[in-house]
Amino acid sequence: MEHHPESSDASVEEHAIPSLPVRIVQVFVSPAALFDALRQRPAWLGAVLGLIGLGIALQLLTPVILSEEAWRQVIETQVAGPGAAGANQAAVEQQVEFMLTWGPALGAGSAIVITPLWLCVLAGLLLIAFNVILGGEASFKQLLSAAAHASYIGTAGAVVSTGLMAVGAEIVTLSPGLFLPEMEGFIGRFLNGINVFSVWTCGVLGVAVSRFYPGRSVAAGTTYLLVLYLIFVAAIAMFSGLLAGLAG
């Protein structure tokens, strides 16, 4: 049987994917090209490990980058929560001191555990909607690779927020609430809870859906994930209001 080495080389080149740093850039500037490549070779392990590494670095470096006052404010917001008004202030202060000491290490440990679990959940949500319900044929591995790469957008958001706090801004989640008049109640909590980087991630995963599922549009995947995300944000806003009401 005649062998054509040039054909084999062309096949390998056709299915090759860029290096991880190039793929991360593609998430932001050319997601369609990225997901076309991942459809053929759904590389996910390097992307997941990169996310974990960046998550650990953010947890360990944030208290170093921020001023002591800004870091304490971050911890107090995380510990106190919406129902802090009626909480035992001595207990809250004790938790704050504990987190100031051990928070970075605990956060780094959670990045190792939570990151892969969250990516599996995200891939599973896409699989349920577009495979189980709508009869598509993308593999879980393909969807996991898409979720892992798209999640670098959220990491970029965390870096931006940390950078803004480092130069003196208050605790920042880039949300529609920053650009609107200050509102209270459920609407205010809801708008302030929407992270624009999360919305961006939904849009990029919509591109993945359009590449992995022939006939499905970018809008289909984006709308599905965006609705789930907004329901999640609304649930948190309602729960926060309930806690604040009970505390008051």
mmCIF file of C-alpha atoms in Angstrom:
data_model
loop_
_atom_site.group_PDB
_atom_site.id
_atom_site.type_symbol
_atom_site.label_atom_id
_atom_site.label_comp_id
_atom_site.label_asym_id
_atom_site.label_seq_id
_atom_site.Cartn_x
_atom_site.Cartn_y
_atom_site.Cartn_z
ATOM 1 C CA MET A 1 0.000 0.000 0.000
ATOM 2 C CA GLU A 2 1.444 3.316 -1.088
ATOM 3 C CA HIS A 3 2.188 5.791 1.698
ATOM 4 C CA HIS A 4 1.881 9.538 1.237
ATOM 5 C CA PRO A 5 3.740 11.231 4.106
ATOM 6 C CA GLU A 6 2.654 14.652 2.922
ATOM 7 C CA SER A 7 -0.996 13.635 3.423
ATOM 8 C CA SER A 8 -0.313 12.471 6.978
ATOM 9 C CA ASP A 9 1.497 15.702 7.770
ATOM 10 C CA ALA A 10 -1.396 17.723 6.391
ATOM 11 C CA SER A 11 -3.859 15.759 8.522
ATOM 12 C CA VAL A 12 -1.824 16.322 11.684
ATOM 13 C CA GLU A 13 -1.534 20.029 10.903
ATOM 14 C CA GLU A 14 -5.269 20.266 10.228
ATOM 15 C CA HIS A 15 -6.135 18.903 13.681
ATOM 16 C CA ALA A 16 -3.358 20.673 15.600
ATOM 17 C CA ILE A 17 -4.394 23.292 18.110
ATOM 18 C CA PRO A 18 -2.491 26.386 19.249
ATOM 19 C CA SER A 19 -0.581 26.506 22.508
ATOM 20 C CA LEU A 20 -2.480 27.355 25.691
ATOM 21 C CA PRO A 21 -1.343 31.021 25.814
ATOM 22 C CA VAL A 22 -2.520 31.501 22.223
ATOM 23 C CA ARG A 23 -5.826 29.811 23.004
ATOM 24 C CA ILE A 24 -6.363 32.110 25.992
ATOM 25 C CA VAL A 25 -5.879 35.131 23.730
ATOM 26 C CA GLN A 26 -8.295 33.606 21.219
ATOM 27 C CA VAL A 27 -10.992 33.395 23.895
ATOM 28 C CA PHE A 28 -11.033 37.193 23.925
ATOM 29 C CA VAL A 29 -10.352 38.054 20.282
ATOM 30 C CA SER A 30 -11.429 35.095 18.098
ATOM 31 C CA PRO A 31 -13.536 32.559 20.006
ATOM 32 C CA ALA A 32 -15.039 31.097 16.816
ATOM 33 C CA ALA A 33 -11.588 30.032 15.559
ATOM 34 C CA LEU A 34 -10.754 28.625 18.992
ATOM 35 C CA PHE A 35 -13.884 26.492 19.219
ATOM 36 C CA ASP A 36 -13.452 25.264 15.659
ATOM 37 C CA ALA A 37 -10.078 23.898 16.774
ATOM 38 C CA LEU A 38 -11.439 22.496 20.044
ATOM 39 C CA ARG A 39 -14.233 20.736 18.170
ATOM 40 C CA GLN A 40 -11.541 18.647 16.476
ATOM 41 C CA ARG A 41 -9.234 18.326 19.482
ATOM 42 C CA PRO A 42 -11.038 19.177 22.727
ATOM 43 C CA ALA A 43 -8.003 19.934 24.895
ATOM 44 C CA TRP A 44 -9.103 20.733 28.439
ATOM 45 C CA LEU A 45 -6.512 19.583 30.979
ATOM 46 C CA GLY A 46 -4.003 22.383 30.420
ATOM 47 C CA ALA A 47 -6.759 24.994 30.484
ATOM 48 C CA VAL A 48 -8.154 23.634 33.764
ATOM 49 C CA LEU A 49 -4.720 23.506 35.385
ATOM 50 C CA GLY A 50 -4.063 27.055 34.195
ATOM 51 C CA LEU A 51 -7.293 28.265 35.781
ATOM 52 C CA ILE A 52 -6.421 26.554 39.040
ATOM 53 C CA GLY A 53 -2.941 28.065 39.007
ATOM 54 C CA LEU A 54 -4.257 31.556 38.340
ATOM 55 C CA GLY A 55 -6.914 31.120 41.028
ATOM 56 C CA ILE A 56 -4.296 30.146 43.580
ATOM 57 C CA ALA A 57 -2.077 33.057 42.561
ATOM 58 C CA LEU A 58 -4.951 35.537 42.900
ATOM 59 C CA GLN A 59 -5.855 34.233 46.349
ATOM 60 C CA LEU A 60 -2.269 34.461 47.589
ATOM 61 C CA LEU A 61 -1.329 37.753 45.926
ATOM 62 C CA THR A 62 -4.481 39.793 46.573
ATOM 63 C CA PRO A 63 -3.687 40.501 50.255
ATOM 64 C CA VAL A 64 -0.157 41.472 49.199
ATOM 65 C CA ILE A 65 -1.311 43.802 46.423
ATOM 66 C CA LEU A 66 -4.101 45.507 48.361
ATOM 67 C CA SER A 67 -3.604 47.886 51.230
ATOM 68 C CA GLU A 68 -4.313 46.496 54.685
ATOM 69 C CA GLU A 69 -7.485 48.586 54.916
ATOM 70 C CA ALA A 70 -8.768 47.433 51.512
ATOM 71 C CA TRP A 71 -8.031 43.786 52.299
ATOM 72 C CA ARG A 72 -9.867 44.027 55.618
ATOM 73 C CA GLN A 73 -12.838 45.570 53.833
ATOM 74 C CA VAL A 74 -12.909 42.652 51.404
ATOM 75 C CA ILE A 75 -12.884 40.145 54.261
ATOM 76 C CA GLU A 76 -15.510 42.032 56.267
ATOM 77 C CA THR A 77 -17.845 42.092 53.264
ATOM 78 C CA GLN A 78 -17.374 38.366 52.688
ATOM 79 C CA VAL A 79 -17.827 37.426 56.327
ATOM 80 C CA ALA A 80 -20.567 39.837 57.357
ATOM 81 C CA GLY A 81 -22.932 39.376 54.430
ATOM 82 C CA PRO A 82 -26.347 40.982 54.093
ATOM 83 C CA GLY A 83 -27.616 39.921 57.495
ATOM 84 C CA ALA A 84 -24.749 41.360 59.485
ATOM 85 C CA ALA A 85 -26.825 44.110 61.093
ATOM 86 C CA GLY A 86 -28.259 41.720 63.662
ATOM 87 C CA ALA A 87 -25.261 39.478 63.999
ATOM 88 C CA ASN A 88 -23.091 39.105 67.072
ATOM 89 C CA GLN A 89 -20.384 41.660 66.301
ATOM 90 C CA ALA A 90 -17.800 39.913 68.472
ATOM 91 C CA ALA A 91 -18.356 36.687 66.534
ATOM 92 C CA VAL A 92 -18.136 38.554 63.228
ATOM 93 C CA GLU A 93 -14.874 40.198 64.269
ATOM 94 C CA GLN A 94 -13.458 36.829 65.299
ATOM 95 C CA GLN A 95 -14.312 35.403 61.884
ATOM 96 C CA VAL A 96 -12.763 38.419 60.182
ATOM 97 C CA GLU A 97 -9.504 37.952 62.077
ATOM 98 C CA PHE A 98 -9.494 34.251 61.222
ATOM 99 C CA MET A 99 -10.006 34.960 57.520
ATOM 100 C CA LEU A 100 -7.354 37.677 57.513
ATOM 101 C CA THR A 101 -4.894 35.038 58.671
ATOM 102 C CA TRP A 102 -6.077 31.916 56.866
ATOM 103 C CA GLY A 103 -8.282 33.256 54.057
ATOM 104 C CA PRO A 104 -5.642 33.179 51.302
ATOM 105 C CA ALA A 105 -4.666 29.585 52.071
ATOM 106 C CA LEU A 106 -8.296 28.480 52.272
ATOM 107 C CA GLY A 107 -9.073 30.312 49.042
ATOM 108 C CA ALA A 108 -6.161 28.649 47.284
ATOM 109 C CA GLY A 109 -7.368 25.262 48.476
ATOM 110 C CA SER A 110 -10.911 25.975 47.306
ATOM 111 C CA ALA A 111 -9.601 26.940 43.853
ATOM 112 C CA ILE A 112 -8.185 23.429 43.513
ATOM 113 C CA VAL A 113 -11.496 21.778 44.399
ATOM 114 C CA ILE A 114 -14.168 24.190 43.174
ATOM 115 C CA THR A 115 -12.689 25.047 39.766
ATOM 116 C CA PRO A 116 -12.995 21.566 38.194
ATOM 117 C CA LEU A 117 -16.369 20.985 39.856
ATOM 118 C CA TRP A 118 -17.776 24.241 38.497
ATOM 119 C CA LEU A 119 -16.468 23.509 34.996
ATOM 120 C CA CYS A 120 -18.118 20.087 35.061
ATOM 121 C CA VAL A 121 -21.415 21.669 36.148
ATOM 122 C CA LEU A 122 -21.208 24.234 33.343
ATOM 123 C CA ALA A 123 -20.418 21.579 30.746
ATOM 124 C CA GLY A 124 -23.216 19.426 32.154
ATOM 125 C CA LEU A 125 -25.764 22.251 31.798
ATOM 126 C CA LEU A 126 -24.861 22.620 28.127
ATOM 127 C CA LEU A 127 -24.986 18.853 27.629
ATOM 128 C CA ILE A 128 -28.462 18.603 29.178
ATOM 129 C CA ALA A 129 -29.875 21.416 27.049
ATOM 130 C CA PHE A 130 -28.310 20.738 23.674
ATOM 131 C CA ASN A 131 -27.734 16.961 23.763
ATOM 132 C CA VAL A 132 -30.397 15.467 25.997
ATOM 133 C CA ILE A 133 -33.239 17.894 25.274
ATOM 134 C CA LEU A 134 -32.431 19.089 21.754
ATOM 135 C CA GLY A 135 -30.735 15.963 20.439
ATOM 136 C CA GLY A 136 -27.262 17.327 19.662
ATOM 137 C CA GLU A 137 -24.119 15.232 19.506
ATOM 138 C CA ALA A 138 -21.311 17.234 21.099
ATOM 139 C CA SER A 139 -19.261 15.298 23.630
ATOM 140 C CA PHE A 140 -18.862 16.183 27.288
ATOM 141 C CA LYS A 141 -15.126 16.547 26.638
ATOM 142 C CA GLN A 142 -15.771 19.170 23.956
ATOM 143 C CA LEU A 143 -18.097 21.109 26.233
ATOM 144 C CA LEU A 144 -15.660 20.862 29.134
ATOM 145 C CA SER A 145 -12.893 22.254 26.934
ATOM 146 C CA ALA A 146 -15.149 25.151 25.923
ATOM 147 C CA ALA A 147 -16.134 25.877 29.543
ATOM 148 C CA ALA A 148 -12.512 25.779 30.692
ATOM 149 C CA HIS A 149 -11.303 28.210 28.055
ATOM 150 C CA ALA A 150 -14.280 30.584 28.389
ATOM 151 C CA SER A 151 -13.702 30.773 32.150
ATOM 152 C CA TYR A 152 -10.513 32.756 31.567
ATOM 153 C CA ILE A 153 -12.839 35.709 30.993
ATOM 154 C CA GLY A 154 -14.023 35.478 34.595
ATOM 155 C CA THR A 155 -10.421 35.255 35.766
ATOM 156 C CA ALA A 156 -9.646 38.406 33.798
ATOM 157 C CA GLY A 157 -12.554 40.075 35.582
ATOM 158 C CA ALA A 158 -11.098 39.133 38.961
ATOM 159 C CA VAL A 159 -7.737 40.577 37.927
ATOM 160 C CA VAL A 160 -9.382 43.838 36.809
ATOM 161 C CA SER A 161 -11.339 44.142 40.068
ATOM 162 C CA THR A 162 -8.206 43.510 42.129
ATOM 163 C CA GLY A 163 -6.294 46.083 40.104
ATOM 164 C CA LEU A 164 -9.005 48.700 40.628
ATOM 165 C CA MET A 165 -9.013 48.080 44.374
ATOM 166 C CA ALA A 166 -5.210 48.266 44.422
ATOM 167 C CA VAL A 167 -5.324 51.823 43.064
ATOM 168 C CA GLY A 168 -7.853 52.961 45.647
ATOM 169 C CA ALA A 169 -11.279 52.047 44.322
ATOM 170 C CA GLU A 170 -13.839 50.510 46.639
ATOM 171 C CA ILE A 171 -14.702 46.836 46.289
ATOM 172 C CA VAL A 172 -15.615 46.543 42.648
ATOM 173 C CA THR A 173 -17.698 44.084 40.730
ATOM 174 C CA LEU A 174 -18.077 45.472 37.236
ATOM 175 C CA SER A 175 -21.860 45.489 37.005
ATOM 176 C CA PRO A 176 -24.639 47.564 35.440
ATOM 177 C CA GLY A 177 -25.206 49.085 38.879
ATOM 178 C CA LEU A 178 -21.942 51.026 38.553
ATOM 179 C CA PHE A 179 -23.281 52.969 35.583
ATOM 180 C CA LEU A 180 -26.811 53.645 36.866
ATOM 181 C CA PRO A 181 -28.196 55.845 39.636
ATOM 182 C CA GLU A 182 -27.914 54.165 43.024
ATOM 183 C CA MET A 183 -30.910 51.946 43.692
ATOM 184 C CA GLU A 184 -31.946 50.070 46.809
ATOM 185 C CA GLY A 185 -34.033 46.980 47.382
ATOM 186 C CA PHE A 186 -34.209 43.948 45.144
ATOM 187 C CA ILE A 187 -33.539 45.857 41.899
ATOM 188 C CA GLY A 188 -30.402 47.433 43.314
ATOM 189 C CA ARG A 189 -29.080 44.125 44.641
ATOM 190 C CA PHE A 190 -29.933 42.399 41.370
ATOM 191 C CA LEU A 191 -28.188 44.958 39.141
ATOM 192 C CA ASN A 192 -25.148 45.136 41.411
ATOM 193 C CA GLY A 193 -24.951 41.344 41.413
ATOM 194 C CA ILE A 194 -24.610 41.045 37.635
ATOM 195 C CA ASN A 195 -20.967 40.670 36.675
ATOM 196 C CA VAL A 196 -20.329 41.898 33.129
ATOM 197 C CA PHE A 197 -17.524 39.363 32.769
ATOM 198 C CA SER A 198 -19.996 36.571 33.530
ATOM 199 C CA VAL A 199 -22.331 37.930 30.854
ATOM 200 C CA TRP A 200 -19.378 38.014 28.461
ATOM 201 C CA THR A 201 -18.628 34.384 29.329
ATOM 202 C CA CYS A 202 -22.211 33.428 28.437
ATOM 203 C CA GLY A 203 -21.778 35.085 25.049
ATOM 204 C CA VAL A 204 -18.513 33.293 24.337
ATOM 205 C CA LEU A 205 -20.046 29.943 25.278
ATOM 206 C CA GLY A 206 -22.868 30.811 22.905
ATOM 207 C CA VAL A 207 -20.222 30.895 20.168
ATOM 208 C CA ALA A 208 -19.067 27.437 21.309
ATOM 209 C CA VAL A 209 -22.630 26.121 20.993
ATOM 210 C CA SER A 210 -22.849 27.444 17.432
ATOM 211 C CA ARG A 211 -19.586 25.641 16.516
ATOM 212 C CA PHE A 212 -20.277 22.333 18.286
ATOM 213 C CA TYR A 213 -23.933 22.011 17.282
ATOM 214 C CA PRO A 214 -24.654 22.514 13.574
ATOM 215 C CA GLY A 215 -27.777 24.574 13.104
ATOM 216 C CA ARG A 216 -27.670 26.169 16.549
ATOM 217 C CA SER A 217 -27.083 29.900 16.697
ATOM 218 C CA VAL A 218 -24.856 31.931 18.968
ATOM 219 C CA ALA A 219 -28.029 33.444 20.434
ATOM 220 C CA ALA A 220 -29.349 29.993 21.434
ATOM 221 C CA GLY A 221 -26.417 29.136 23.709
ATOM 222 C CA THR A 222 -26.030 32.684 24.991
ATOM 223 C CA THR A 223 -29.700 33.052 25.888
ATOM 224 C CA TYR A 224 -29.856 29.687 27.662
ATOM 225 C CA LEU A 225 -26.837 30.383 29.871
ATOM 226 C CA LEU A 226 -27.747 34.022 30.407
ATOM 227 C CA VAL A 227 -31.232 33.114 31.640
ATOM 228 C CA LEU A 228 -29.760 30.578 34.081
ATOM 229 C CA TYR A 229 -27.203 33.121 35.272
ATOM 230 C CA LEU A 230 -29.776 35.877 35.804
ATOM 231 C CA ILE A 231 -32.044 33.478 37.698
ATOM 232 C CA PHE A 232 -29.085 32.660 39.943
ATOM 233 C CA VAL A 233 -28.331 36.368 40.520
ATOM 234 C CA ALA A 234 -32.014 37.083 41.240
ATOM 235 C CA ALA A 235 -32.144 34.220 43.750
ATOM 236 C CA ILE A 236 -29.117 35.614 45.582
ATOM 237 C CA ALA A 237 -30.668 39.107 45.591
ATOM 238 C CA MET A 238 -33.914 37.751 47.039
ATOM 239 C CA PHE A 239 -32.112 35.668 49.649
ATOM 240 C CA SER A 240 -29.956 38.642 50.650
ATOM 241 C CA GLY A 241 -33.067 40.780 51.090
ATOM 242 C CA LEU A 242 -34.702 38.075 53.188
ATOM 243 C CA LEU A 243 -31.687 37.837 55.483
ATOM 244 C CA ALA A 244 -31.499 41.611 55.804
ATOM 245 C CA GLY A 245 -35.217 41.735 56.689
ATOM 246 C CA LEU A 246 -34.850 39.037 59.334
ATOM 247 C CA ALA A 247 -31.813 40.787 60.786
ATOM 248 C CA GLY A 248 -33.681 44.104 60.863
#
